[in-house]
Amino acid sequence: MTKETKQTEKVWFVTGASKGLGADLVQQLLAEGYQVAATSRTKQALIDLIGERNDFLPLNMDITDNNDVKRAIEQVVDKFGRIDIIVNNAGFSQIGAIEELTAEEVQRNYDVNVFGPLHVVRHAAPYLREQRSGHIFNIASIGGYVGNYAAFGIYCSTKFAMAGYTEALAVEMEPFGVHTTLVYPGYFRTSFLEKDSVMLPAHVIDAYANAREIEAQHLNVISGRQPNDPKKAAKALIELSNQSRPPVHFFMGIDTAVLVKEKIAIIEQALADNLELTESTAIIE
């Protein structure tokens, strides 16, 4: 292979890398010899995790700040001379029934989960286009494909939004030799559902017993018992990056296949049940 195509010379840029899946991915990448830039709200958290080394660039970055994201990506290119693989991993879960959540709570979840990754794509894409190579991983959630969870509607909606623009992004970037993969993780055993990682509604409406039940299930039962290993997720992402034709859609986790098949069956049934009415709106010439 030429110098430009050697996998371990590619530069990875991972957001939300101080804990969870991002932290495991960064550690695995460095162990395999890749060059890695990683972001967190606190650079010191990354240094505490990894230490200081020439093949690692820890960065403070506010993903909600367009200019700060631009600055961070410029620093990556200044240090390593290129940027190849983007992993939009930063995000958090805003819990609460739709009626409960304030406009500010909803906006904050969208700022981080939707607009933040768009900032990253916007400023990384020129480098990838010029290189005519690269790979963008947008980390959504199985909740970006299956959204029928009381108390998680807003969070799921942010991941549905990411899914929508990632499908378009894949088509837009393909002519430049840039791959795009939308990742739908299931439940991974990270700190994502721990009480200091999720945001609870500031104003609770007692009538939403179903929302409280699902909240309690996630925070008290599922958290710490998730069926998937984030270290194996890191290896899966690296394997995808090595594929010559990586998928646009990748469902990640032993729990995702059943949920996807159930959703497909529901949609197919809904279409079949009202197909005549669906097609009744056609203009008959």
PDB file of C-alpha atoms in Angstrom:
ATOM      1  CA  MET A   1       0.000   0.000   0.000  1.00  0.00           C
ATOM      2  CA  THR A   2       1.062   3.582  -0.516  1.00  0.00           C
ATOM      3  CA  LYS A   3       1.743   5.928   2.344  1.00  0.00           C
ATOM      4  CA  GLU A   4      -1.646   7.598   1.847  1.00  0.00           C
ATOM      5  CA  THR A   5      -3.598   4.362   2.211  1.00  0.00           C
ATOM      6  CA  LYS A   6      -1.892   2.768   5.195  1.00  0.00           C
ATOM      7  CA  GLN A   7      -4.640   2.383   7.750  1.00  0.00           C
ATOM      8  CA  THR A   8      -2.552   3.114  10.841  1.00  0.00           C
ATOM      9  CA  GLU A   9      -1.339   6.408   9.386  1.00  0.00           C
ATOM     10  CA  LYS A  10      -4.885   7.699   9.231  1.00  0.00           C
ATOM     11  CA  VAL A  11      -5.851  10.359  11.744  1.00  0.00           C
ATOM     12  CA  TRP A  12      -8.996   9.799  13.806  1.00  0.00           C
ATOM     13  CA  PHE A  13     -10.999  12.627  15.375  1.00  0.00           C
ATOM     14  CA  VAL A  14     -13.296  11.452  18.175  1.00  0.00           C
ATOM     15  CA  THR A  15     -15.712  13.715  20.033  1.00  0.00           C
ATOM     16  CA  GLY A  16     -17.029  12.993  23.519  1.00  0.00           C
ATOM     17  CA  ALA A  17     -13.969  10.871  24.254  1.00  0.00           C
ATOM     18  CA  SER A  18     -13.383  11.214  27.990  1.00  0.00           C
ATOM     19  CA  LYS A  19     -15.681   8.336  28.943  1.00  0.00           C
ATOM     20  CA  GLY A  20     -17.923   5.615  27.587  1.00  0.00           C
ATOM     21  CA  LEU A  21     -17.648   4.352  24.045  1.00  0.00           C
ATOM     22  CA  GLY A  22     -15.468   7.287  23.011  1.00  0.00           C
ATOM     23  CA  ALA A  23     -12.875   6.564  25.677  1.00  0.00           C
ATOM     24  CA  ASP A  24     -12.707   2.885  24.770  1.00  0.00           C
ATOM     25  CA  LEU A  25     -12.385   3.740  21.087  1.00  0.00           C
ATOM     26  CA  VAL A  26      -9.507   6.157  21.665  1.00  0.00           C
ATOM     27  CA  GLN A  27      -7.634   3.636  23.808  1.00  0.00           C
ATOM     28  CA  GLN A  28      -8.101   0.876  21.222  1.00  0.00           C
ATOM     29  CA  LEU A  29      -7.018   3.125  18.362  1.00  0.00           C
ATOM     30  CA  LEU A  30      -3.813   4.120  20.132  1.00  0.00           C
ATOM     31  CA  ALA A  31      -3.112   0.492  21.025  1.00  0.00           C
ATOM     32  CA  GLU A  32      -3.354  -0.363  17.316  1.00  0.00           C
ATOM     33  CA  GLY A  33      -0.991   2.423  16.283  1.00  0.00           C
ATOM     34  CA  TYR A  34      -3.339   5.077  14.935  1.00  0.00           C
ATOM     35  CA  GLN A  35      -2.922   8.821  15.416  1.00  0.00           C
ATOM     36  CA  VAL A  36      -5.819  10.205  17.431  1.00  0.00           C
ATOM     37  CA  ALA A  37      -7.283  13.585  18.282  1.00  0.00           C
ATOM     38  CA  ALA A  38      -9.981  13.519  20.930  1.00  0.00           C
ATOM     39  CA  THR A  39     -12.274  16.130  22.403  1.00  0.00           C
ATOM     40  CA  SER A  40     -13.971  16.697  25.707  1.00  0.00           C
ATOM     41  CA  ARG A  41     -15.376  19.629  27.595  1.00  0.00           C
ATOM     42  CA  THR A  42     -12.289  19.287  29.788  1.00  0.00           C
ATOM     43  CA  LYS A  43      -8.936  18.514  28.173  1.00  0.00           C
ATOM     44  CA  GLN A  44      -7.540  17.353  31.514  1.00  0.00           C
ATOM     45  CA  ALA A  45     -10.019  14.462  31.599  1.00  0.00           C
ATOM     46  CA  LEU A  46      -8.454  13.176  28.377  1.00  0.00           C
ATOM     47  CA  ILE A  47      -4.926  13.608  29.700  1.00  0.00           C
ATOM     48  CA  ASP A  48      -5.885  11.761  32.874  1.00  0.00           C
ATOM     49  CA  LEU A  49      -7.289   8.939  30.735  1.00  0.00           C
ATOM     50  CA  ILE A  50      -4.496   8.610  28.167  1.00  0.00           C
ATOM     51  CA  GLY A  51      -1.506  10.612  29.330  1.00  0.00           C
ATOM     52  CA  GLU A  52       0.685  12.761  27.097  1.00  0.00           C
ATOM     53  CA  ARG A  53       2.113  11.202  23.926  1.00  0.00           C
ATOM     54  CA  ASN A  54       3.067  12.319  20.414  1.00  0.00           C
ATOM     55  CA  ASP A  55       0.358  10.329  18.643  1.00  0.00           C
ATOM     56  CA  PHE A  56      -2.442  11.771  20.777  1.00  0.00           C
ATOM     57  CA  LEU A  57      -3.945  15.258  20.715  1.00  0.00           C
ATOM     58  CA  PRO A  58      -6.370  16.015  23.560  1.00  0.00           C
ATOM     59  CA  LEU A  59      -8.570  19.045  22.961  1.00  0.00           C
ATOM     60  CA  ASN A  60     -10.980  21.175  24.910  1.00  0.00           C
ATOM     61  CA  MET A  61     -13.953  21.647  22.620  1.00  0.00           C
ATOM     62  CA  ASP A  62     -17.452  22.994  23.097  1.00  0.00           C
ATOM     63  CA  ILE A  63     -19.351  21.062  20.440  1.00  0.00           C
ATOM     64  CA  THR A  64     -22.194  23.587  20.542  1.00  0.00           C
ATOM     65  CA  ASP A  65     -19.836  26.401  19.501  1.00  0.00           C
ATOM     66  CA  ASN A  66     -19.323  26.455  15.723  1.00  0.00           C
ATOM     67  CA  ASN A  67     -16.139  28.536  15.942  1.00  0.00           C
ATOM     68  CA  ASP A  68     -14.688  26.353  18.681  1.00  0.00           C
ATOM     69  CA  VAL A  69     -15.251  23.253  16.562  1.00  0.00           C
ATOM     70  CA  LYS A  70     -13.556  24.941  13.591  1.00  0.00           C
ATOM     71  CA  ARG A  71     -10.580  25.822  15.776  1.00  0.00           C
ATOM     72  CA  ALA A  72     -10.276  22.264  17.090  1.00  0.00           C
ATOM     73  CA  ILE A  73     -10.275  20.706  13.623  1.00  0.00           C
ATOM     74  CA  GLU A  74      -7.658  23.204  12.447  1.00  0.00           C
ATOM     75  CA  GLN A  75      -5.482  22.170  15.393  1.00  0.00           C
ATOM     76  CA  VAL A  76      -5.761  18.524  14.352  1.00  0.00           C
ATOM     77  CA  VAL A  77      -4.634  19.298  10.800  1.00  0.00           C
ATOM     78  CA  ASP A  78      -1.828  21.539  12.102  1.00  0.00           C
ATOM     79  CA  LYS A  79      -0.467  18.731  14.273  1.00  0.00           C
ATOM     80  CA  PHE A  80      -0.949  15.662  12.085  1.00  0.00           C
ATOM     81  CA  GLY A  81      -1.106  17.197   8.609  1.00  0.00           C
ATOM     82  CA  ARG A  82      -4.473  15.606   7.793  1.00  0.00           C
ATOM     83  CA  ILE A  83      -7.738  14.354   9.223  1.00  0.00           C
ATOM     84  CA  ASP A  84      -9.278  11.117   7.970  1.00  0.00           C
ATOM     85  CA  ILE A  85     -11.894   9.517  10.173  1.00  0.00           C
ATOM     86  CA  ILE A  86     -14.498  11.500  12.081  1.00  0.00           C
ATOM     87  CA  VAL A  87     -16.448   9.956  14.945  1.00  0.00           C
ATOM     88  CA  ASN A  88     -19.321  12.155  16.094  1.00  0.00           C
ATOM     89  CA  ASN A  89     -19.823  10.491  19.459  1.00  0.00           C
ATOM     90  CA  ALA A  90     -20.566  13.393  21.823  1.00  0.00           C
ATOM     91  CA  GLY A  91     -24.116  13.459  23.127  1.00  0.00           C
ATOM     92  CA  PHE A  92     -26.365  13.066  26.133  1.00  0.00           C
ATOM     93  CA  SER A  93     -29.867  11.904  26.975  1.00  0.00           C
ATOM     94  CA  GLN A  94     -32.508  14.392  28.070  1.00  0.00           C
ATOM     95  CA  ILE A  95     -35.177  12.413  29.878  1.00  0.00           C
ATOM     96  CA  GLY A  96     -38.729  13.622  30.309  1.00  0.00           C
ATOM     97  CA  ALA A  97     -42.198  13.441  28.797  1.00  0.00           C
ATOM     98  CA  ILE A  98     -42.728  15.783  25.858  1.00  0.00           C
ATOM     99  CA  GLU A  99     -45.083  18.063  27.802  1.00  0.00           C
ATOM    100  CA  GLU A 100     -42.727  18.248  30.778  1.00  0.00           C
ATOM    101  CA  LEU A 101     -39.639  19.515  29.021  1.00  0.00           C
ATOM    102  CA  THR A 102     -39.038  23.218  28.645  1.00  0.00           C
ATOM    103  CA  ALA A 103     -37.983  24.809  25.381  1.00  0.00           C
ATOM    104  CA  GLU A 104     -34.548  25.359  26.916  1.00  0.00           C
ATOM    105  CA  GLU A 105     -34.147  21.687  27.849  1.00  0.00           C
ATOM    106  CA  VAL A 106     -35.132  20.572  24.362  1.00  0.00           C
ATOM    107  CA  GLN A 107     -32.864  23.144  22.715  1.00  0.00           C
ATOM    108  CA  ARG A 108     -29.873  22.043  24.766  1.00  0.00           C
ATOM    109  CA  ASN A 109     -30.333  18.413  23.730  1.00  0.00           C
ATOM    110  CA  TYR A 110     -30.560  19.459  20.078  1.00  0.00           C
ATOM    111  CA  ASP A 111     -27.570  21.793  20.377  1.00  0.00           C
ATOM    112  CA  VAL A 112     -25.351  18.921  21.527  1.00  0.00           C
ATOM    113  CA  ASN A 113     -26.822  15.919  19.712  1.00  0.00           C
ATOM    114  CA  VAL A 114     -27.881  17.455  16.390  1.00  0.00           C
ATOM    115  CA  PHE A 115     -26.229  20.793  15.715  1.00  0.00           C
ATOM    116  CA  GLY A 116     -22.910  19.846  17.346  1.00  0.00           C
ATOM    117  CA  PRO A 117     -22.170  16.988  14.936  1.00  0.00           C
ATOM    118  CA  LEU A 118     -23.252  19.252  12.071  1.00  0.00           C
ATOM    119  CA  HIS A 119     -20.571  21.749  13.143  1.00  0.00           C
ATOM    120  CA  VAL A 120     -18.008  18.946  13.008  1.00  0.00           C
ATOM    121  CA  VAL A 121     -19.127  17.761   9.581  1.00  0.00           C
ATOM    122  CA  ARG A 122     -19.211  21.305   8.230  1.00  0.00           C
ATOM    123  CA  HIS A 123     -15.578  21.964   9.162  1.00  0.00           C
ATOM    124  CA  ALA A 124     -14.133  18.502   8.497  1.00  0.00           C
ATOM    125  CA  ALA A 125     -15.742  18.000   5.085  1.00  0.00           C
ATOM    126  CA  PRO A 126     -13.466  20.424   3.170  1.00  0.00           C
ATOM    127  CA  TYR A 127     -10.377  18.441   4.205  1.00  0.00           C
ATOM    128  CA  LEU A 128     -11.975  15.104   3.335  1.00  0.00           C
ATOM    129  CA  ARG A 129     -13.179  16.387  -0.035  1.00  0.00           C
ATOM    130  CA  GLU A 130      -9.739  17.740  -0.899  1.00  0.00           C
ATOM    131  CA  GLN A 131      -8.103  14.433   0.073  1.00  0.00           C
ATOM    132  CA  ARG A 132     -10.852  12.553  -1.789  1.00  0.00           C
ATOM    133  CA  SER A 133     -10.881  10.072   1.031  1.00  0.00           C
ATOM    134  CA  GLY A 134     -12.146   9.701   4.568  1.00  0.00           C
ATOM    135  CA  HIS A 135     -14.912   8.257   6.686  1.00  0.00           C
ATOM    136  CA  ILE A 136     -17.534   9.937   8.839  1.00  0.00           C
ATOM    137  CA  PHE A 137     -19.138   7.929  11.643  1.00  0.00           C
ATOM    138  CA  ASN A 138     -22.238   9.527  13.147  1.00  0.00           C
ATOM    139  CA  ILE A 139     -23.129   7.751  16.376  1.00  0.00           C
ATOM    140  CA  ALA A 140     -26.905   7.794  16.688  1.00  0.00           C
ATOM    141  CA  SER A 141     -28.780   5.251  18.826  1.00  0.00           C
ATOM    142  CA  ILE A 142     -31.235   2.427  18.364  1.00  0.00           C
ATOM    143  CA  GLY A 143     -33.531   5.165  19.704  1.00  0.00           C
ATOM    144  CA  GLY A 144     -32.939   6.905  16.374  1.00  0.00           C
ATOM    145  CA  TYR A 145     -34.763   4.092  14.630  1.00  0.00           C
ATOM    146  CA  VAL A 146     -37.254   2.968  17.296  1.00  0.00           C
ATOM    147  CA  GLY A 147     -38.719   5.877  19.231  1.00  0.00           C
ATOM    148  CA  ASN A 148     -41.617   4.444  21.223  1.00  0.00           C
ATOM    149  CA  TYR A 149     -40.100   4.989  24.658  1.00  0.00           C
ATOM    150  CA  ALA A 150     -42.064   7.208  27.041  1.00  0.00           C
ATOM    151  CA  ALA A 151     -39.751   9.841  28.600  1.00  0.00           C
ATOM    152  CA  PHE A 152     -37.180   9.480  25.814  1.00  0.00           C
ATOM    153  CA  GLY A 153     -39.053  11.184  22.980  1.00  0.00           C
ATOM    154  CA  ILE A 154     -36.826  14.247  22.723  1.00  0.00           C
ATOM    155  CA  TYR A 155     -33.604  12.252  22.950  1.00  0.00           C
ATOM    156  CA  CYS A 156     -34.875   9.811  20.316  1.00  0.00           C
ATOM    157  CA  SER A 157     -35.928  12.706  18.110  1.00  0.00           C
ATOM    158  CA  THR A 158     -32.366  14.083  18.148  1.00  0.00           C
ATOM    159  CA  LYS A 159     -31.098  10.725  16.921  1.00  0.00           C
ATOM    160  CA  PHE A 160     -33.844  10.494  14.272  1.00  0.00           C
ATOM    161  CA  ALA A 161     -32.648  13.918  13.092  1.00  0.00           C
ATOM    162  CA  MET A 162     -29.054  12.713  12.907  1.00  0.00           C
ATOM    163  CA  ALA A 163     -30.210   9.667  10.955  1.00  0.00           C
ATOM    164  CA  GLY A 164     -32.035  11.878   8.453  1.00  0.00           C
ATOM    165  CA  TYR A 165     -29.162  14.172   7.641  1.00  0.00           C
ATOM    166  CA  THR A 166     -26.624  11.354   7.659  1.00  0.00           C
ATOM    167  CA  GLU A 167     -28.487   9.563   4.870  1.00  0.00           C
ATOM    168  CA  ALA A 168     -28.234  12.727   2.778  1.00  0.00           C
ATOM    169  CA  LEU A 169     -24.613  13.271   3.800  1.00  0.00           C
ATOM    170  CA  ALA A 170     -23.685   9.790   2.582  1.00  0.00           C
ATOM    171  CA  VAL A 171     -25.000  10.614  -0.897  1.00  0.00           C
ATOM    172  CA  GLU A 172     -23.341  14.038  -0.937  1.00  0.00           C
ATOM    173  CA  MET A 173     -19.900  12.763   0.113  1.00  0.00           C
ATOM    174  CA  GLU A 174     -19.810   9.618  -2.010  1.00  0.00           C
ATOM    175  CA  PRO A 175     -18.533  11.355  -5.182  1.00  0.00           C
ATOM    176  CA  PHE A 176     -15.468  12.483  -3.229  1.00  0.00           C
ATOM    177  CA  GLY A 177     -14.523   8.999  -2.072  1.00  0.00           C
ATOM    178  CA  VAL A 178     -15.673   9.746   1.485  1.00  0.00           C
ATOM    179  CA  HIS A 179     -17.614   7.033   3.304  1.00  0.00           C
ATOM    180  CA  THR A 180     -20.385   7.807   5.774  1.00  0.00           C
ATOM    181  CA  THR A 181     -21.733   5.372   8.360  1.00  0.00           C
ATOM    182  CA  LEU A 182     -24.689   5.940  10.650  1.00  0.00           C
ATOM    183  CA  VAL A 183     -24.237   3.807  13.768  1.00  0.00           C
ATOM    184  CA  TYR A 184     -27.245   2.763  15.838  1.00  0.00           C
ATOM    185  CA  PRO A 185     -25.882   1.398  19.145  1.00  0.00           C
ATOM    186  CA  GLY A 186     -28.104  -0.622  21.433  1.00  0.00           C
ATOM    187  CA  TYR A 187     -27.506  -0.717  25.173  1.00  0.00           C
ATOM    188  CA  PHE A 188     -23.786  -0.660  25.980  1.00  0.00           C
ATOM    189  CA  ARG A 189     -22.397  -0.971  29.475  1.00  0.00           C
ATOM    190  CA  THR A 190     -21.104   2.570  29.872  1.00  0.00           C
ATOM    191  CA  SER A 191     -21.951   5.474  32.176  1.00  0.00           C
ATOM    192  CA  PHE A 192     -24.485   6.825  29.654  1.00  0.00           C
ATOM    193  CA  LEU A 193     -27.500   5.953  31.836  1.00  0.00           C
ATOM    194  CA  GLU A 194     -25.923   6.856  35.154  1.00  0.00           C
ATOM    195  CA  LYS A 195     -27.677   9.620  37.045  1.00  0.00           C
ATOM    196  CA  ASP A 196     -24.787  12.068  36.634  1.00  0.00           C
ATOM    197  CA  SER A 197     -24.796  11.571  32.839  1.00  0.00           C
ATOM    198  CA  VAL A 198     -28.484  11.962  31.947  1.00  0.00           C
ATOM    199  CA  MET A 199     -30.580  15.071  32.366  1.00  0.00           C
ATOM    200  CA  LEU A 200     -33.867  14.756  34.238  1.00  0.00           C
ATOM    201  CA  PRO A 201     -36.773  17.163  33.680  1.00  0.00           C
ATOM    202  CA  ALA A 202     -36.688  20.264  35.824  1.00  0.00           C
ATOM    203  CA  HIS A 203     -40.482  20.248  36.146  1.00  0.00           C
ATOM    204  CA  VAL A 204     -42.132  16.863  36.614  1.00  0.00           C
ATOM    205  CA  ILE A 205     -45.813  16.262  35.854  1.00  0.00           C
ATOM    206  CA  ASP A 206     -47.075  13.533  38.160  1.00  0.00           C
ATOM    207  CA  ALA A 207     -49.710  12.339  35.691  1.00  0.00           C
ATOM    208  CA  TYR A 208     -47.050  10.764  33.462  1.00  0.00           C
ATOM    209  CA  ALA A 209     -46.753   7.471  35.315  1.00  0.00           C
ATOM    210  CA  ASN A 210     -45.580   5.713  32.153  1.00  0.00           C
ATOM    211  CA  ALA A 211     -42.685   8.153  31.798  1.00  0.00           C
ATOM    212  CA  ARG A 212     -41.650   7.660  35.427  1.00  0.00           C
ATOM    213  CA  GLU A 213     -41.801   3.886  34.964  1.00  0.00           C
ATOM    214  CA  ILE A 214     -39.529   3.929  31.904  1.00  0.00           C
ATOM    215  CA  GLU A 215     -37.163   6.388  33.597  1.00  0.00           C
ATOM    216  CA  ALA A 216     -36.858   4.149  36.648  1.00  0.00           C
ATOM    217  CA  GLN A 217     -36.326   1.087  34.487  1.00  0.00           C
ATOM    218  CA  HIS A 218     -33.449   2.720  32.622  1.00  0.00           C
ATOM    219  CA  LEU A 219     -31.785   4.385  35.601  1.00  0.00           C
ATOM    220  CA  ASN A 220     -32.260   1.640  38.188  1.00  0.00           C
ATOM    221  CA  VAL A 221     -32.531  -1.616  36.257  1.00  0.00           C
ATOM    222  CA  ILE A 222     -30.886  -1.341  32.827  1.00  0.00           C
ATOM    223  CA  SER A 223     -27.968   0.881  33.905  1.00  0.00           C
ATOM    224  CA  GLY A 224     -25.032  -1.340  34.794  1.00  0.00           C
ATOM    225  CA  ARG A 225     -26.683  -4.392  33.222  1.00  0.00           C
ATOM    226  CA  GLN A 226     -26.502  -3.470  29.537  1.00  0.00           C
ATOM    227  CA  PRO A 227     -25.760  -6.512  27.329  1.00  0.00           C
ATOM    228  CA  ASN A 228     -23.048  -4.990  25.120  1.00  0.00           C
ATOM    229  CA  ASP A 229     -19.320  -4.368  25.676  1.00  0.00           C
ATOM    230  CA  PRO A 230     -18.020  -0.906  24.608  1.00  0.00           C
ATOM    231  CA  LYS A 231     -14.541  -2.352  23.999  1.00  0.00           C
ATOM    232  CA  LYS A 232     -16.051  -4.653  21.395  1.00  0.00           C
ATOM    233  CA  ALA A 233     -17.885  -1.667  19.926  1.00  0.00           C
ATOM    234  CA  ALA A 234     -14.536   0.089  19.477  1.00  0.00           C
ATOM    235  CA  LYS A 235     -13.163  -2.910  17.588  1.00  0.00           C
ATOM    236  CA  ALA A 236     -16.280  -3.023  15.418  1.00  0.00           C
ATOM    237  CA  LEU A 237     -15.875   0.637  14.407  1.00  0.00           C
ATOM    238  CA  ILE A 238     -12.231   0.084  13.518  1.00  0.00           C
ATOM    239  CA  GLU A 239     -13.184  -2.950  11.447  1.00  0.00           C
ATOM    240  CA  LEU A 240     -15.817  -0.903   9.599  1.00  0.00           C
ATOM    241  CA  SER A 241     -13.211   1.780   8.857  1.00  0.00           C
ATOM    242  CA  ASN A 242     -11.073  -0.869   7.147  1.00  0.00           C
ATOM    243  CA  GLN A 243     -13.838  -2.067   4.842  1.00  0.00           C
ATOM    244  CA  SER A 244     -13.643  -0.994   1.205  1.00  0.00           C
ATOM    245  CA  ARG A 245     -17.446  -0.592   1.057  1.00  0.00           C
ATOM    246  CA  PRO A 246     -18.641   0.172   4.592  1.00  0.00           C
ATOM    247  CA  PRO A 247     -22.403   0.339   5.201  1.00  0.00           C
ATOM    248  CA  VAL A 248     -24.358   3.558   5.510  1.00  0.00           C
ATOM    249  CA  HIS A 249     -26.476   1.941   8.245  1.00  0.00           C
ATOM    250  CA  PHE A 250     -24.874  -0.164  10.977  1.00  0.00           C
ATOM    251  CA  PHE A 251     -26.914  -1.539  13.880  1.00  0.00           C
ATOM    252  CA  MET A 252     -24.520  -2.278  16.720  1.00  0.00           C
ATOM    253  CA  GLY A 253     -25.433  -4.514  19.629  1.00  0.00           C
ATOM    254  CA  ILE A 254     -26.918  -7.903  20.345  1.00  0.00           C
ATOM    255  CA  ASP A 255     -30.205  -6.251  21.299  1.00  0.00           C
ATOM    256  CA  THR A 256     -30.704  -4.225  18.112  1.00  0.00           C
ATOM    257  CA  ALA A 257     -31.766  -6.850  15.559  1.00  0.00           C
ATOM    258  CA  VAL A 258     -35.021  -7.750  17.323  1.00  0.00           C
ATOM    259  CA  LEU A 259     -35.972  -4.090  17.742  1.00  0.00           C
ATOM    260  CA  VAL A 260     -35.258  -3.306  14.100  1.00  0.00           C
ATOM    261  CA  LYS A 261     -37.259  -6.280  12.836  1.00  0.00           C
ATOM    262  CA  GLU A 262     -40.188  -5.360  15.086  1.00  0.00           C
ATOM    263  CA  LYS A 263     -40.174  -1.772  13.782  1.00  0.00           C
ATOM    264  CA  ILE A 264     -40.036  -2.938  10.158  1.00  0.00           C
ATOM    265  CA  ALA A 265     -42.982  -5.281  10.779  1.00  0.00           C
ATOM    266  CA  ILE A 266     -45.007  -2.455  12.352  1.00  0.00           C
ATOM    267  CA  ILE A 267     -44.360  -0.143   9.393  1.00  0.00           C
ATOM    268  CA  GLU A 268     -45.143  -2.840   6.839  1.00  0.00           C
ATOM    269  CA  GLN A 269     -48.405  -3.636   8.631  1.00  0.00           C
ATOM    270  CA  ALA A 270     -49.365   0.032   8.874  1.00  0.00           C
ATOM    271  CA  LEU A 271     -48.787   0.411   5.148  1.00  0.00           C
ATOM    272  CA  ALA A 272     -50.756  -2.716   4.296  1.00  0.00           C
ATOM    273  CA  ASP A 273     -53.683  -1.848   6.558  1.00  0.00           C
ATOM    274  CA  ASN A 274     -54.379   1.418   4.748  1.00  0.00           C
ATOM    275  CA  LEU A 275     -52.770   0.895   1.367  1.00  0.00           C
ATOM    276  CA  GLU A 276     -55.953   1.685  -0.555  1.00  0.00           C
ATOM    277  CA  LEU A 277     -56.400   4.929   1.365  1.00  0.00           C
ATOM    278  CA  THR A 278     -52.708   5.699   1.002  1.00  0.00           C
ATOM    279  CA  GLU A 279     -52.929   5.490  -2.768  1.00  0.00           C
ATOM    280  CA  SER A 280     -56.349   7.164  -2.991  1.00  0.00           C
ATOM    281  CA  THR A 281     -54.803  10.634  -3.176  1.00  0.00           C
ATOM    282  CA  ALA A 282     -53.370  10.106  -6.667  1.00  0.00           C
ATOM    283  CA  ILE A 283     -54.401  12.509  -9.442  1.00  0.00           C
ATOM    284  CA  ILE A 284     -56.218  10.498 -12.101  1.00  0.00           C
ATOM    285  CA  GLU A 285     -55.529  11.966 -15.536  1.00  0.00           C
TER     286      GLU A 285
END
